[in-house]
PDB file of C-alpha atoms in Angstrom:
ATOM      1  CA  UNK A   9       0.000   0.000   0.000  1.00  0.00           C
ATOM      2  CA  UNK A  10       1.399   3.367  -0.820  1.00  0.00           C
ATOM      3  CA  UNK A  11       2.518   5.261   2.070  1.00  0.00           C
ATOM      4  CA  UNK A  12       1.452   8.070   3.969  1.00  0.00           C
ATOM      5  CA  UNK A  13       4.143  10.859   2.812  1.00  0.00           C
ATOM      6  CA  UNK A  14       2.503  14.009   1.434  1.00  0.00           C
ATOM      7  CA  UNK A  15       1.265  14.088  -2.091  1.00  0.00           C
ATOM      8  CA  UNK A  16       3.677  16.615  -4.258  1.00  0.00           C
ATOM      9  CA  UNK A  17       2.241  15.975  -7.880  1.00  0.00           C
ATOM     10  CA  UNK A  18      -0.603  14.664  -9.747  1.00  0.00           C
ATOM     11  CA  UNK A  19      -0.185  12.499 -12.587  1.00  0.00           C
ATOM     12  CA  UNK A  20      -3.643  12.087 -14.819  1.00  0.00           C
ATOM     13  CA  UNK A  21      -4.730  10.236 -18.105  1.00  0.00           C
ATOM     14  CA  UNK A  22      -6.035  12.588 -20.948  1.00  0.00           C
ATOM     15  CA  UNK A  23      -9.154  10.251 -22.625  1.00  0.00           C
ATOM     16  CA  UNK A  24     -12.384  10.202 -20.225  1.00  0.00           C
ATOM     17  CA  UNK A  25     -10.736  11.825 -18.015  1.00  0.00           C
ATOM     18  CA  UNK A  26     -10.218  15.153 -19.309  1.00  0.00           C
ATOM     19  CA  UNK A  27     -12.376  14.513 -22.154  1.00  0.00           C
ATOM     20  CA  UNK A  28     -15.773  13.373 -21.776  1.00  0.00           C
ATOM     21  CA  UNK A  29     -16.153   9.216 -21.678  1.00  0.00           C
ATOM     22  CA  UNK A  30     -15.083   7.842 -24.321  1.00  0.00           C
ATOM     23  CA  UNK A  31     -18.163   5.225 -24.335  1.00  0.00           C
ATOM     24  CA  UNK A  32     -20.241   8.647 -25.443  1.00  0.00           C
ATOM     25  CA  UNK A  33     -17.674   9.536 -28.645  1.00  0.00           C
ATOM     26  CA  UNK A  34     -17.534   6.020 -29.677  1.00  0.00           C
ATOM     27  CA  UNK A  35     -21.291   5.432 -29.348  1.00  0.00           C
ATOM     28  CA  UNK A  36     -21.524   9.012 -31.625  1.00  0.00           C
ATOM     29  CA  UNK A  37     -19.270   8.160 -34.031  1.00  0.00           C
ATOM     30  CA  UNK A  38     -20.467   4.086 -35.030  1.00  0.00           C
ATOM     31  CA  UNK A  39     -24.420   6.485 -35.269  1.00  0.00           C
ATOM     32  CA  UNK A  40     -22.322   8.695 -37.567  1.00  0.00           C
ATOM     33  CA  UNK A  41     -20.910   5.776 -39.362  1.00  0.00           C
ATOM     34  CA  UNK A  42     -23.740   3.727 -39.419  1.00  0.00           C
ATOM     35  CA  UNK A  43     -21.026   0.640 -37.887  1.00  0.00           C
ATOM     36  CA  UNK A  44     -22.850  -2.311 -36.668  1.00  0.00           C
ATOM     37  CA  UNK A  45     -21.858  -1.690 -33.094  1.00  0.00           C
ATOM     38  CA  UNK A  46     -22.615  -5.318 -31.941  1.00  0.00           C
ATOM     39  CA  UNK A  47     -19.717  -6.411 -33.969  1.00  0.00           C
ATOM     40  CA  UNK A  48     -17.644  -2.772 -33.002  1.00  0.00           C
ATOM     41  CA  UNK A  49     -17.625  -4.456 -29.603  1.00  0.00           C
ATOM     42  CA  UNK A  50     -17.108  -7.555 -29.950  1.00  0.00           C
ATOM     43  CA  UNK A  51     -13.750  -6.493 -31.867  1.00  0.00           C
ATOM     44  CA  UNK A  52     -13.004  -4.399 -29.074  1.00  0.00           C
ATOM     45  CA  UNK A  53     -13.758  -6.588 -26.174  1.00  0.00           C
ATOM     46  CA  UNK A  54     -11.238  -9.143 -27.607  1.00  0.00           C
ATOM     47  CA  UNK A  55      -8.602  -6.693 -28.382  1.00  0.00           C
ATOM     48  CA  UNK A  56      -8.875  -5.087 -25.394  1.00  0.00           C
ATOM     49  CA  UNK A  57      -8.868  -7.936 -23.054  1.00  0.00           C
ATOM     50  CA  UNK A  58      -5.591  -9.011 -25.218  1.00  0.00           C
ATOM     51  CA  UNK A  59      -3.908  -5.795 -24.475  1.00  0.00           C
ATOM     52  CA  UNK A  60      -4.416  -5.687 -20.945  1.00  0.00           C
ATOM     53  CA  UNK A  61      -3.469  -9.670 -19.853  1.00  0.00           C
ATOM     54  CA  UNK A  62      -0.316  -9.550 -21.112  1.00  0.00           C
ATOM     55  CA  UNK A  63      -0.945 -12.416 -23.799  1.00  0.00           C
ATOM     56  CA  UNK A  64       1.281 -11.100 -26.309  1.00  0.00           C
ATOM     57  CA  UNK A  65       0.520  -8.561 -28.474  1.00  0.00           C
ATOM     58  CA  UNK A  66      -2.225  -6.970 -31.041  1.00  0.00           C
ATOM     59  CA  UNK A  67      -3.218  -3.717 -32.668  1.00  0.00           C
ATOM     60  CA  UNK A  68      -4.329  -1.822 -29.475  1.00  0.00           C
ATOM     61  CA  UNK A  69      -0.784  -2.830 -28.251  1.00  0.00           C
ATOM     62  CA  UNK A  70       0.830  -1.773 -31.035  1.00  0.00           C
ATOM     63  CA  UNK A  71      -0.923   1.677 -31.179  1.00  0.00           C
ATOM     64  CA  UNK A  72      -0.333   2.380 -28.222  1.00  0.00           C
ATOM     65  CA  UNK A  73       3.245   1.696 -27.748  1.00  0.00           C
ATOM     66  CA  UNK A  74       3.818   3.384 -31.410  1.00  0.00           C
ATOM     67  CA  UNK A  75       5.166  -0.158 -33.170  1.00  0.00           C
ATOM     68  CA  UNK A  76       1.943   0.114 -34.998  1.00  0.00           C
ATOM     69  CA  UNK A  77       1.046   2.826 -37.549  1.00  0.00           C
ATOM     70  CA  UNK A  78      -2.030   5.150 -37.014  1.00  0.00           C
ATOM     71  CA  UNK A  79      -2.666   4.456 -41.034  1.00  0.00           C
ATOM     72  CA  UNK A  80      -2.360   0.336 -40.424  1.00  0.00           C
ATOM     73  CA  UNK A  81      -4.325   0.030 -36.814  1.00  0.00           C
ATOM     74  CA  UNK A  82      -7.293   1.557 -38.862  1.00  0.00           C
ATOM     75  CA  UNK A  83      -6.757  -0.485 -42.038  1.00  0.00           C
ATOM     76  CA  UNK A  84      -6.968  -3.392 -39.441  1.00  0.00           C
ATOM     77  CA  UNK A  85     -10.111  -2.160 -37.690  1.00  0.00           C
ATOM     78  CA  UNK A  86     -12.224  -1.239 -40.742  1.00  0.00           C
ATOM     79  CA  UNK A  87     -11.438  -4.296 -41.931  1.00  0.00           C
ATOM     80  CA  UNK A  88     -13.198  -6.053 -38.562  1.00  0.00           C
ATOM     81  CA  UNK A  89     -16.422  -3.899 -39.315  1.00  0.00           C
ATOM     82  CA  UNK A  90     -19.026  -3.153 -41.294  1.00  0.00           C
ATOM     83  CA  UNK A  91     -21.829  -0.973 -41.636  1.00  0.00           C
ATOM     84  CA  UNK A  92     -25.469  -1.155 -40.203  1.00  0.00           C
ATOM     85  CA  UNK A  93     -26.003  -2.737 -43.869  1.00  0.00           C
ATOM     86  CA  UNK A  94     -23.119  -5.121 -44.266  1.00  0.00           C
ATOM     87  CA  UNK A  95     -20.718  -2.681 -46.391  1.00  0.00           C
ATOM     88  CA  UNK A  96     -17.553  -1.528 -45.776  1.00  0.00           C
ATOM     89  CA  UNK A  97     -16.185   0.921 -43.236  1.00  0.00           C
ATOM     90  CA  UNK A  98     -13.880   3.410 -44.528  1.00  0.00           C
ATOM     91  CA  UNK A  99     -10.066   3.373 -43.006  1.00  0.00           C
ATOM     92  CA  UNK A 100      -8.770   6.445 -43.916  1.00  0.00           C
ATOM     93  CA  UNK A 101      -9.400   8.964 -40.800  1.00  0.00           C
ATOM     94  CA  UNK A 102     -11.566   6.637 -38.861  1.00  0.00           C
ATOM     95  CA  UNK A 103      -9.684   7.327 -35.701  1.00  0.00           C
ATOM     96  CA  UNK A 104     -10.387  10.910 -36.015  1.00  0.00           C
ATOM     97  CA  UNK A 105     -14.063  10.265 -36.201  1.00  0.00           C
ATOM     98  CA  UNK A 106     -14.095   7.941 -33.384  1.00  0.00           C
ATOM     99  CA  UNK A 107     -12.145  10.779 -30.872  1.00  0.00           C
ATOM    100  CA  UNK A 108     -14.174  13.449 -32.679  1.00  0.00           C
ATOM    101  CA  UNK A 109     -17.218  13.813 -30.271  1.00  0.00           C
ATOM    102  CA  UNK A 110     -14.493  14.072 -27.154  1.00  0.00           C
ATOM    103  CA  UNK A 111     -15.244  17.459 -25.252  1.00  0.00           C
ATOM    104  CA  UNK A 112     -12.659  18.681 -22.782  1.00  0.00           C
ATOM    105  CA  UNK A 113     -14.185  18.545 -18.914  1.00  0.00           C
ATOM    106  CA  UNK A 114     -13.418  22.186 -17.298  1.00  0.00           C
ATOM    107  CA  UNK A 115     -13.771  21.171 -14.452  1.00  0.00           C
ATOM    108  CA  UNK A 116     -10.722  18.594 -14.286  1.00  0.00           C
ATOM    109  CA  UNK A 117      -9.158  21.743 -16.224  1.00  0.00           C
ATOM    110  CA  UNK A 118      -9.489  24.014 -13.212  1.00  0.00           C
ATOM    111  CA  UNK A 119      -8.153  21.321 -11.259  1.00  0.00           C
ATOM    112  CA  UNK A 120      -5.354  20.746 -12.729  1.00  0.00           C
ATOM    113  CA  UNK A 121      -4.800  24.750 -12.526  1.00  0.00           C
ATOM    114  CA  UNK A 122      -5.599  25.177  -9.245  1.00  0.00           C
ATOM    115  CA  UNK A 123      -3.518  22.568  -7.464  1.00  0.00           C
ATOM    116  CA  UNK A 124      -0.113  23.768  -9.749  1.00  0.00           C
ATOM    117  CA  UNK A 125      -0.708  27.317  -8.693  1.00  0.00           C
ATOM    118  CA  UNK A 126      -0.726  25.914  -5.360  1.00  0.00           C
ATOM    119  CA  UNK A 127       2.572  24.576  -5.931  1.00  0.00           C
ATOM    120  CA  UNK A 128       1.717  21.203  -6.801  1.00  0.00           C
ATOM    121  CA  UNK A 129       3.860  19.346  -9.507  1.00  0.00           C
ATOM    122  CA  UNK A 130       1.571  17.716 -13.020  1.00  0.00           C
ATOM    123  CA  UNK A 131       2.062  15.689 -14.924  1.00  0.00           C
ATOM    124  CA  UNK A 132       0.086  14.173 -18.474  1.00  0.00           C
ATOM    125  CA  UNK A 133       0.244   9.734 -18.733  1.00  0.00           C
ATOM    126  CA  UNK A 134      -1.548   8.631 -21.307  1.00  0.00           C
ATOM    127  CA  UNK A 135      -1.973   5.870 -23.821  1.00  0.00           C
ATOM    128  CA  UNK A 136      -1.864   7.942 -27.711  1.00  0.00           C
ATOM    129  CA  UNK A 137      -4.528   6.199 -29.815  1.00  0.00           C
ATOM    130  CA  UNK A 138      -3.231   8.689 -32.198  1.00  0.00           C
ATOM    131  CA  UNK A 139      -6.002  11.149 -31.278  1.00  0.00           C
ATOM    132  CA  UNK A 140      -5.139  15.005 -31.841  1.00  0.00           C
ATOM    133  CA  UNK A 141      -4.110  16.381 -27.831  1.00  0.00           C
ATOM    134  CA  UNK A 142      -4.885  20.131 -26.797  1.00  0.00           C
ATOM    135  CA  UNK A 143      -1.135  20.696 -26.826  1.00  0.00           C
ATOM    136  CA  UNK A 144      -1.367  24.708 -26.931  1.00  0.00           C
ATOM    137  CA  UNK A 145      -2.369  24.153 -23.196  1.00  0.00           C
ATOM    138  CA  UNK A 146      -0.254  21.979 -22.210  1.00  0.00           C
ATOM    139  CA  UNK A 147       2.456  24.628 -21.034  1.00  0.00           C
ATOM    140  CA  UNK A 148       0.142  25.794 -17.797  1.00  0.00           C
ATOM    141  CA  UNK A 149      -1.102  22.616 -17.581  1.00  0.00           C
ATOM    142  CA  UNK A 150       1.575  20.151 -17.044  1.00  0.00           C
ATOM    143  CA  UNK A 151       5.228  20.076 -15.632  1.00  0.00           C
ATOM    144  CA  UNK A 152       5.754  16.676 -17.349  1.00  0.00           C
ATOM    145  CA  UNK A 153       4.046  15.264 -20.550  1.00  0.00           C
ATOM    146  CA  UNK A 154       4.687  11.360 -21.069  1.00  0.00           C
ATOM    147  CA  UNK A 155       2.280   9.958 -24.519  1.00  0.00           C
ATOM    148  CA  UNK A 156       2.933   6.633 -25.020  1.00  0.00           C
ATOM    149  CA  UNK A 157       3.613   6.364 -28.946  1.00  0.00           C
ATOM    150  CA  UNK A 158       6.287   8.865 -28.402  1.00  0.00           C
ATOM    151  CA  UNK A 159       7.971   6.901 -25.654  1.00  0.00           C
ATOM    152  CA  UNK A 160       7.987   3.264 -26.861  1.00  0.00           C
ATOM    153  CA  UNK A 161       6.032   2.568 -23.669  1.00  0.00           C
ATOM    154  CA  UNK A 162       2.470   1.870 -22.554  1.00  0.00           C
ATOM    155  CA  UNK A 163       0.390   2.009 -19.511  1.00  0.00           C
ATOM    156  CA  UNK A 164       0.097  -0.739 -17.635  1.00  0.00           C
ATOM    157  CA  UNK A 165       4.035  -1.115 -17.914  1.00  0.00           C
ATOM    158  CA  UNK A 166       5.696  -0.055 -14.864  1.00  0.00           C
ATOM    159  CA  UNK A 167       8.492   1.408 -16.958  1.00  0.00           C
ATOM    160  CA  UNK A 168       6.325   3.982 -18.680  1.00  0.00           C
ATOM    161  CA  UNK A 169       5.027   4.889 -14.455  1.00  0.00           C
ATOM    162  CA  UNK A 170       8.639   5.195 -14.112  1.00  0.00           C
ATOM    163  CA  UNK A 171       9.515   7.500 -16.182  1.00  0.00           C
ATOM    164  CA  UNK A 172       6.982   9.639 -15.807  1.00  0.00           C
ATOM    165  CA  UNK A 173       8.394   9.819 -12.212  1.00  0.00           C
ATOM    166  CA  UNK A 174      11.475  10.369 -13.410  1.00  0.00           C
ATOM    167  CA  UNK A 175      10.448  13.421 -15.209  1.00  0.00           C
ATOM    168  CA  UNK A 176       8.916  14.912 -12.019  1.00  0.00           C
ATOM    169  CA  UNK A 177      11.864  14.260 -10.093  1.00  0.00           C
ATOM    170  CA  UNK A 178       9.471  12.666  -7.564  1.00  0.00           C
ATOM    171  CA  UNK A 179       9.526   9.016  -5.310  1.00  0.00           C
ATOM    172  CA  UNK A 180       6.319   6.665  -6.354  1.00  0.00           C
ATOM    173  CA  UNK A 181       4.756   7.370  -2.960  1.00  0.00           C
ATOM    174  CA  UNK A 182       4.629  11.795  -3.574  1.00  0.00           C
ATOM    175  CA  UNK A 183       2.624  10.913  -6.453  1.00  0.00           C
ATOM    176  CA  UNK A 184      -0.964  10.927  -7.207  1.00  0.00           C
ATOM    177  CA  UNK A 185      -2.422   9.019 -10.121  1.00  0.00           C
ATOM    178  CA  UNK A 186      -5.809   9.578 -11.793  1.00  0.00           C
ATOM    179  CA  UNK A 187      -7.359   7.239 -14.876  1.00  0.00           C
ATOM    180  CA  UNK A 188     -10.648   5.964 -15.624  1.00  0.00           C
ATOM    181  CA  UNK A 189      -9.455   2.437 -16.311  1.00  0.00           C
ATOM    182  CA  UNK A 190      -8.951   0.632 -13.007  1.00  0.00           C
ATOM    183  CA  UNK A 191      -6.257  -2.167 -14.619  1.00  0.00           C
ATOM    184  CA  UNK A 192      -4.179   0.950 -15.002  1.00  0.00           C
ATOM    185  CA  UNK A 193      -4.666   2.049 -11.282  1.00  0.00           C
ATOM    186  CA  UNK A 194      -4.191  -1.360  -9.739  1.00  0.00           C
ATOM    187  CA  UNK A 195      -0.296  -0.989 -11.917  1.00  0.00           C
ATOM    188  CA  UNK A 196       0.283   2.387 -10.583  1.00  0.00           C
ATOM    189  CA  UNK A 197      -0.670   1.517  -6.648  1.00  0.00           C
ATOM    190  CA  UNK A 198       1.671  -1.657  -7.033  1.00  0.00           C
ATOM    191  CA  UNK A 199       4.798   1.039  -7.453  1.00  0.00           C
ATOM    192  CA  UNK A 200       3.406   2.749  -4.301  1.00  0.00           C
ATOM    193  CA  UNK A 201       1.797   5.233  -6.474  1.00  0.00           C
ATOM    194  CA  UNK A 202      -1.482   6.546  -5.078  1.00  0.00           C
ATOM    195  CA  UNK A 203      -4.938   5.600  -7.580  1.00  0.00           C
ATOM    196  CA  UNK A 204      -7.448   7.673  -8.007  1.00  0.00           C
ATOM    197  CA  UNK A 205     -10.423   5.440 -10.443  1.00  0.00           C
ATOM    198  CA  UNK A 206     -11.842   8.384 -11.651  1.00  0.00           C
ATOM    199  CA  UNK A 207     -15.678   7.635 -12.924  1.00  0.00           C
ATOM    200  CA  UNK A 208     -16.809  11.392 -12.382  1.00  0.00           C
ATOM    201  CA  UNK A 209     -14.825  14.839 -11.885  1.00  0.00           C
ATOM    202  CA  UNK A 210     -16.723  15.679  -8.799  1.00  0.00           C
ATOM    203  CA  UNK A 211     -15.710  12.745  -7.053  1.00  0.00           C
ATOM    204  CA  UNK A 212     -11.939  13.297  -8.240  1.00  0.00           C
ATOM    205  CA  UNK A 213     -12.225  16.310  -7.435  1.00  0.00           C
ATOM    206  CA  UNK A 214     -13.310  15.284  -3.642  1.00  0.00           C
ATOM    207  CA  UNK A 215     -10.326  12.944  -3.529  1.00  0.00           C
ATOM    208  CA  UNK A 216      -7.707  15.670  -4.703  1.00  0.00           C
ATOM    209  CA  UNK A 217      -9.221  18.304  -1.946  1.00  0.00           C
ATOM    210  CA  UNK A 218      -8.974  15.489   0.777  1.00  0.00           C
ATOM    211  CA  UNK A 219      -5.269  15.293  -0.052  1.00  0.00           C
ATOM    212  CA  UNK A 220      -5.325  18.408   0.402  1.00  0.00           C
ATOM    213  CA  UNK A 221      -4.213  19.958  -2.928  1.00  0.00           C
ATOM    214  CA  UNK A 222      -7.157  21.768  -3.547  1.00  0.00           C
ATOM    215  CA  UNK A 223      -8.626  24.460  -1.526  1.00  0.00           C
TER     216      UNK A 223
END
């Protein structure tokens, strides 16, 4: 269990946690697309499950960690679907469309703001499904900015918690770490890093004023 030593930084995901869930832009963008989203999630389920139990890898693995092209990991998936009435779904761009309903949270934003001003370290961890990042703000937002395509490295890998550490010049246990998928939490608490399952900012928001980085 991490320790009790104060909490010097938060470290946050970007998708559904400063965007809205990511359930709501997929379930836009397979309306948009007219994609049979029975067989969207059945795709998913499998390649998801795959990239989080360690079995080797696949294309979410391979996105992630940047050994995959954005161009092939949506030649693969288009070529898993099809539409509403059995055609084809179009590669080119799909992972735009899929991200393209995110909305950033303000709340989180403010945050984020608040606790730096107060002298608290940040820092971004997140897994790059080649989605477009608001990185005009990430100067005031962040101290640290770790994307995992860029760094060889995904979450749940301790190495990629590591260096994100690293970056903030900070011990596991002086860290706070905030993501909406709990596999990723469970990996972060195991280096002594504190988890914070985010499923709404409000509640996050309660957990970062009980550590007392918010006012």
């Amino acid at each position: 269990m991490p320790s009790e030593r104060p909490v010097k930084a938060v470290i946050t995901d970007w998708g559904g946690v400063l965007t809205s869930p990511l359930a709501d832009a997929v379930a836009a963008w397979l309306a948009a697309d007219r994609i049979d989203a029975e067989r969207y999630k059945d795709v998913m389920r499998a390649w998801v499950k795959q990239a989080y139990d360690g079995a080797g890898t696949n294309p979410i693995h391979g996105l992630e960690d940047g050994s995959l092209s954005v161009a092939e990991f949506e030649r693969l998936l288009a070529a898993e679907l099809v539409t509403v009435d059995g055609g084809p779904v179009e590669a080119a761009g799909l992972i735009a469309r899929m991200f393209g309903a995110f909305t950033p949270v303000e709340p989180m934003y403010d945050a984020l703001r608040a606790a730096r001003a107060a002298g608290t370290r940040t820092a971004l961890l997140s897994n790059s499904w080649g989605n477009e990042y608001p990185r005009d703000l990430f100067a005031e937002l962040f101290d640290a900015v770790v994307i995992s395509a860029e760094v060889g490295m995904r979450k749940p890998d301790e190495r990629i918690f590591r260096h994100a550490l690293d970056l903030l010049g900070l011990d596991a246990a002086e860290c706070v770490f905030i993501d909406d998928i709990e596999h990723n939490i469970r990996a972060a608490e195991a280096l002594g890093i504190r988890g914070i399952h985010h499923t709404r900012p409000d509640t996050t928001i309660a957990e970062l004023r009980g550590l007392g980085l918010l006012p």
